[in-house]
Amino acid sequence: MNWTVYLSGEIHTDWRQQLKEGCEAHNLAITFTSAVTDHQASDAAGDVLGEESNNFWRDHKSAKVNAIRTKTLIESCDVAVVRFGDKYKQWNAAFDAGYCAALGKPYITLHDETIIHPLKEVDGSAMAWATTPGQVGEVLKYIIAKG
Amino acid sequence: MNWTVYLSGEIHTDWRQQLKEGCEAHNLAITFTSAVTDHQASDAAGDVLGEESNNFWRDHKSAKVNAIRTKTLIESCDVAVVRFGDKYKQWNAAFDAGYCAALGKPYITLHDETIIHPLKEVDGSAMAWATTPGQVGEVLKYIIAKG
Amino acid sequence: MNWTVYLSGEIHTDWRQQLKEGCEAHNLAITFTSAVTDHQASDAAGDVLGEESNNFWRDHKSAKVNAIRTKTLIESCDVAVVRFGDKYKQWNAAFDAGYCAALGKPYITLHDETIIHPLKEVDGSAMAWATTPGQVGEVLKYIIAKG
Amino acid sequence: MNWTVYLSGEIHTDWRQQLKEGCEAHNLAITFTSAVTDHQASDAAGDVLGEESNNFWRDHKSAKVNAIRTKTLIESCDVAVVRFGDKYKQWNAAFDAGYCAALGKPYITLHDETIIHPLKEVDGSAMAWATTPGQVGEVLKYIIAKG
Amino acid sequence: MNWTVYLSGEIHTDWRQQLKEGCEAHNLAITFTSAVTDHQASDAAGDVLGEESNNFWRDHKSAKVNAIRTKTLIESCDVAVVRFGDKYKQWNAAFDAGYCAALGKPYITLHDETIIHPLKEVDGSAMAWATTPGQVGEVLKYIIAKG
Amino acid sequence: MNWTVYLSGEIHTDWRQQLKEGCEAHNLAITFTSAVTDHQASDAAGDVLGEESNNFWRDHKSAKVNAIRTKTLIESCDVAVVRFGDKYKQWNAAFDAGYCAALGKPYITLHDETIIHPLKEVDGSAMAWATTPGQVGEVLKYIIAKG
Amino acid sequence: MNWTVYLSGEIHTDWRQQLKEGCEAHNLAITFTSAVTDHQASDAAGDVLGEESNNFWRDHKSAKVNAIRTKTLIESCDVAVVRFGDKYKQWNAAFDAGYCAALGKPYITLHDETIIHPLKEVDGSAMAWATTPGQVGEVLKYIIAKG
Amino acid sequence: MNWTVYLSGEIHTDWRQQLKEGCEAHNLAITFTSAVTDHQASDAAGDVLGEESNNFWRDHKSAKVNAIRTKTLIESCDVAVVRFGDKYKQWNAAFDAGYCAALGKPYITLHDETIIHPLKEVDGSAMAWATTPGQVGEVLKYIIAKG
């Protein structure tokens, strides 16, 4: 079985890259999927459908175009990894976690100890909590490669 | 039909109270449900099952006890209102919104203009965005009471 | 068992009233539900959340507020009646029929012979086609009241 | 991931062709599916099962044979595009949109500004509204090809 | 809890009556539901919607009107009892059993030993096989009334 | 798209063979699946698990072993064809039709005019009724191969 | 909201009674449901349908009659409590826990520390682990009664 | 069709190996999946995420990491085989059986006659009971390979 792993959340560090490289080093049969991680492109996702003068509707249009991708990819993944950094609101990451929880889709959270308390509901429905991409890679290796 | 409305999110202002009073003034047949909104009690929800020395597991235990309630009430509501204040992480509110979205449960967001951008994914799946409890009350009145 | 019957579609004639009176005459235990049928109020459903200068977004906001009601009532009905008149686009009625079909919710169409051909897909998934409210009333009487 | 895109609605212009060519120009991995778009063949789909003297039943038989195809293809697509032209009733297109909405299947509408108002419920549940096949192609390119 | 028991199948003997009386004698809190059991009325269920010259379509119309009732009642029952007599095809009874099986709705079959072999698939998905209404009553009493 | 077509029902004539050959002649991309059609092997399906002295339990064991296959294949097919001959009870065929109906899986019935009336509920939920394997082949060709 | 709590597992101590009394003392609006807890009656549940000479089939028949009750009550509960004692196999309790887990139905386990290790999969999907009926009562009180 | 068969339960004998070899000898197109069967590795599955001083939480963490694998593999299998040996609690095997039952996933039990009685609920929802891996192989051969 080939596994599909959806990578949700923080886009300002290279955790996705680290995780992918780690899994490649283990030769794991994983397809990684993700939202569009180019921040500017993501904010402008709906612009091709016409300019908006109102900020709320510009964001709304882009959010829905992005959701065609994220909703489809989350629903077709086997496991998700949801990463929270130490900055920004990152409500989309928590939203994705709730989406996974309601679908019964297992997810692993990836965040520092400093934000354990505000993430307790998100961690409460997670299957595992990791603090480094290396740990996530080890968990995926165990889940997928172990005979 | 009696409607059940789940109130999720921020617990530091009296928006729940305002909304309830507004709906009562309109004589709407609504049962309001919610997570436990007493912050300290909520954090201690799992303590009766035994003390934990480790913060992560104390939070974990309490989060899961709370989830028995929130998951059940969200799944049995007709509409949710998800409130974001101007402080704190409030990842549980975004988590609830994602949970509703995946279930196809309609929800209304309640927040100021200042946080439109970080909430764009949450608003993108919402059925309405309001800035005051009074507006939410008007929407509920229209939905429920209109002949 | 009390039955809930959702009445969808055309709002310019008194077919809803005729059907209700017919069912009352038979003493049927039916709760009738419906979208808001006051056209002007329905178009303005989202206005309380703030004025929109752009027609598309005004309609969008109102459509979503109305959908909180219609989606909830369709999902909780036992049978729907979908009425098509001889004027207007009435795409919302066909949309409701498709929504019912996907949910496996039985529906009866109510329309004249003149529009059989453009309604063939909508009728193809219906459980019955009637041309008068009286016929719908007879069908409901048979379904509900027959020992 | 290869994406499957279902093309619903209007069959009198070459929008399907334009969209396919646009996507091919972008080298997108898309399988396009559709109802049978040969109008005469579609109306006659059930004739092989025996002639009908009654118009309603001829249409009914053909509609159901067509539904074996459309229902199966809609349920197995990732995204649908629903096109409304400026003529005809096109209730089947609105029906397909409602069907998608109930399944939680994302869809994009494609229509002119002139019919925004009668399509407000259909657009209200859509993930995007485009006015040209070129815009739909750009949205699909963003969703599918963006790294 | 009040239980709802759907009674499917053979309509030429008084097994429904016997079962109801047996359950009343035990004071069981059961609501019994059923298809319309008046054979002639059932065959004519669609006639109010217009006469049909073709037998197939007359049967088709009536079958669909009846299905509004049977489908709704089967989906809302807790247990079904499916009775096969020693005469007639009774394909509707086997159809109901298959419908229950796919929904995960438990059902009890009621038939003589002489037709064990042709009913093996129907019995294979049943929760119990009884040969008399009295036995079904005893099983229901055990399930419902036992402390 | 490759289509999977499940063939249910009568095993005493060569209708499966005729249908397959017809579809091959049209070069249709179809995988045909079916219950085990060797009657004696089917009745003995459970014997390897131990002899039974009691007829009911022998049939029961075999029916359940067969159901592992039929349930799995029906749930993974795109369309089913359900054939009724002029002899035998064939309750398993009606059971399969009911199973398909509850899953929303489209099916085509194949039977003579002489048994229209007892099959009215089974036909009422079918997408088409054919009287010859050739007609089924034409319908499948239309559904699958038409551009 | 009235809550329904299903009590699964061990029947040799009075934990059900203790829990009910505790909840009554708190005036909680709970309906408790359960399998039939009279061991001998439970083993004989199928006997009314005919004697069996073979132990496997006697157990099989009774297990299925019991499952009509347990399956229905588990599916209609809000929360389950699954109790494991220090004796016997109690595979039915672990089976119920797996059944709840697959349905997304929250459950609380109730067992001593001595069997933590063999119950790790069962506890891993539970929302809470308690060691006394009093603790379960406190958790239910918190979930249900807290404002 | 290639079949996927999940092997659950006892890990101290070579029944998995025997079954695989038997199926290979029959050239069956089966992919076998399983939990991690290396006992020590399984107990330590969560250790990479940080040491735990408390036994319950160490088990909990490992159980959840293992569940990412088992839940995913059970949900994607066609049939499960659940093996109970004559030693140990094996609550995880009964849990898997309950999980399968709630999903409507067919499973075969594999155990000796001596434990028929405590397994009656688990067997009651199974599609077959075998006492040797050879029998399971024969059943799979019949289900999969028979024309």
GROMACS .gro file of C-alpha atoms in nm, chain H residues 44-95:
model
   52
 1073ALA     CA    1   0.743   0.083   2.210
 1074ALA     CA    2   0.569   0.243   1.912
 1075GLY     CA    3   0.530   0.579   2.085
 1076ASP     CA    4   0.868   0.596   2.257
 1077VAL     CA    5   1.025   0.798   1.979
 1078LEU     CA    6   0.789   1.080   2.076
 1079GLY     CA    7   0.941   1.102   2.424
 1080GLU     CA    8   0.984   0.878   2.727
 1081GLU     CA    9   0.694   0.833   2.969
 1082SER     CA   10   0.740   0.755   3.338
 1083ASN     CA   11   0.377   0.649   3.374
 1084ASN     CA   12   0.283   0.307   3.234
 1085PHE     CA   13  -0.067   0.408   3.133
 1086TRP     CA   14   0.053   0.696   2.919
 1087ARG     CA   15   0.334   0.495   2.763
 1088ASP     CA   16   0.078   0.233   2.658
 1089HIS     CA   17  -0.163   0.503   2.550
 1090LYS     CA   18   0.089   0.672   2.322
 1091SER     CA   19   0.193   0.347   2.163
 1092ALA     CA   20  -0.164   0.230   2.122
 1093LYS     CA   21  -0.253   0.546   1.932
 1094VAL     CA   22   0.049   0.528   1.705
 1095ASN     CA   23  -0.043   0.167   1.630
 1096ALA     CA   24  -0.404   0.269   1.569
 1097ILE     CA   25  -0.299   0.500   1.284
 1098ARG     CA   26  -0.188   0.185   1.109
 1099THR     CA   27  -0.456  -0.060   1.215
 1100LYS     CA   28  -0.752   0.172   1.165
 1101THR     CA   29  -0.632   0.265   0.816
 1102LEU     CA   30  -0.564  -0.093   0.714
 1103ILE     CA   31  -0.891  -0.230   0.855
 1104GLU     CA   32  -1.092   0.039   0.676
 1105SER     CA   33  -0.921  -0.041   0.347
 1106CYS     CA   34  -0.945  -0.422   0.364
 1107ASP     CA   35  -1.214  -0.632   0.196
 1108VAL     CA   36  -1.221  -0.910   0.455
 1109ALA     CA   37  -1.060  -0.955   0.795
 1110VAL     CA   38  -0.952  -1.274   0.970
 1111VAL     CA   39  -0.958  -1.246   1.350
 1112ARG     CA   40  -0.759  -1.509   1.536
 1113PHE     CA   41  -0.799  -1.597   1.904
 1114GLY     CA   42  -0.544  -1.824   2.070
 1115ASP     CA   43  -0.588  -2.017   2.393
 1116LYS     CA   44  -0.389  -1.772   2.607
 1117TYR     CA   45  -0.390  -1.403   2.697
 1118LYS     CA   46  -0.672  -1.152   2.705
 1119GLN     CA   47  -0.659  -1.061   2.333
 1120TRP     CA   48  -0.898  -0.775   2.382
 1121ASN     CA   49  -0.746  -0.601   2.082
 1122ALA     CA   50  -0.868  -0.886   1.858
 1123ALA     CA   51  -1.223  -0.857   1.993
 1124PHE     CA   52  -1.198  -0.478   1.955
   0.00000   0.00000   0.00000
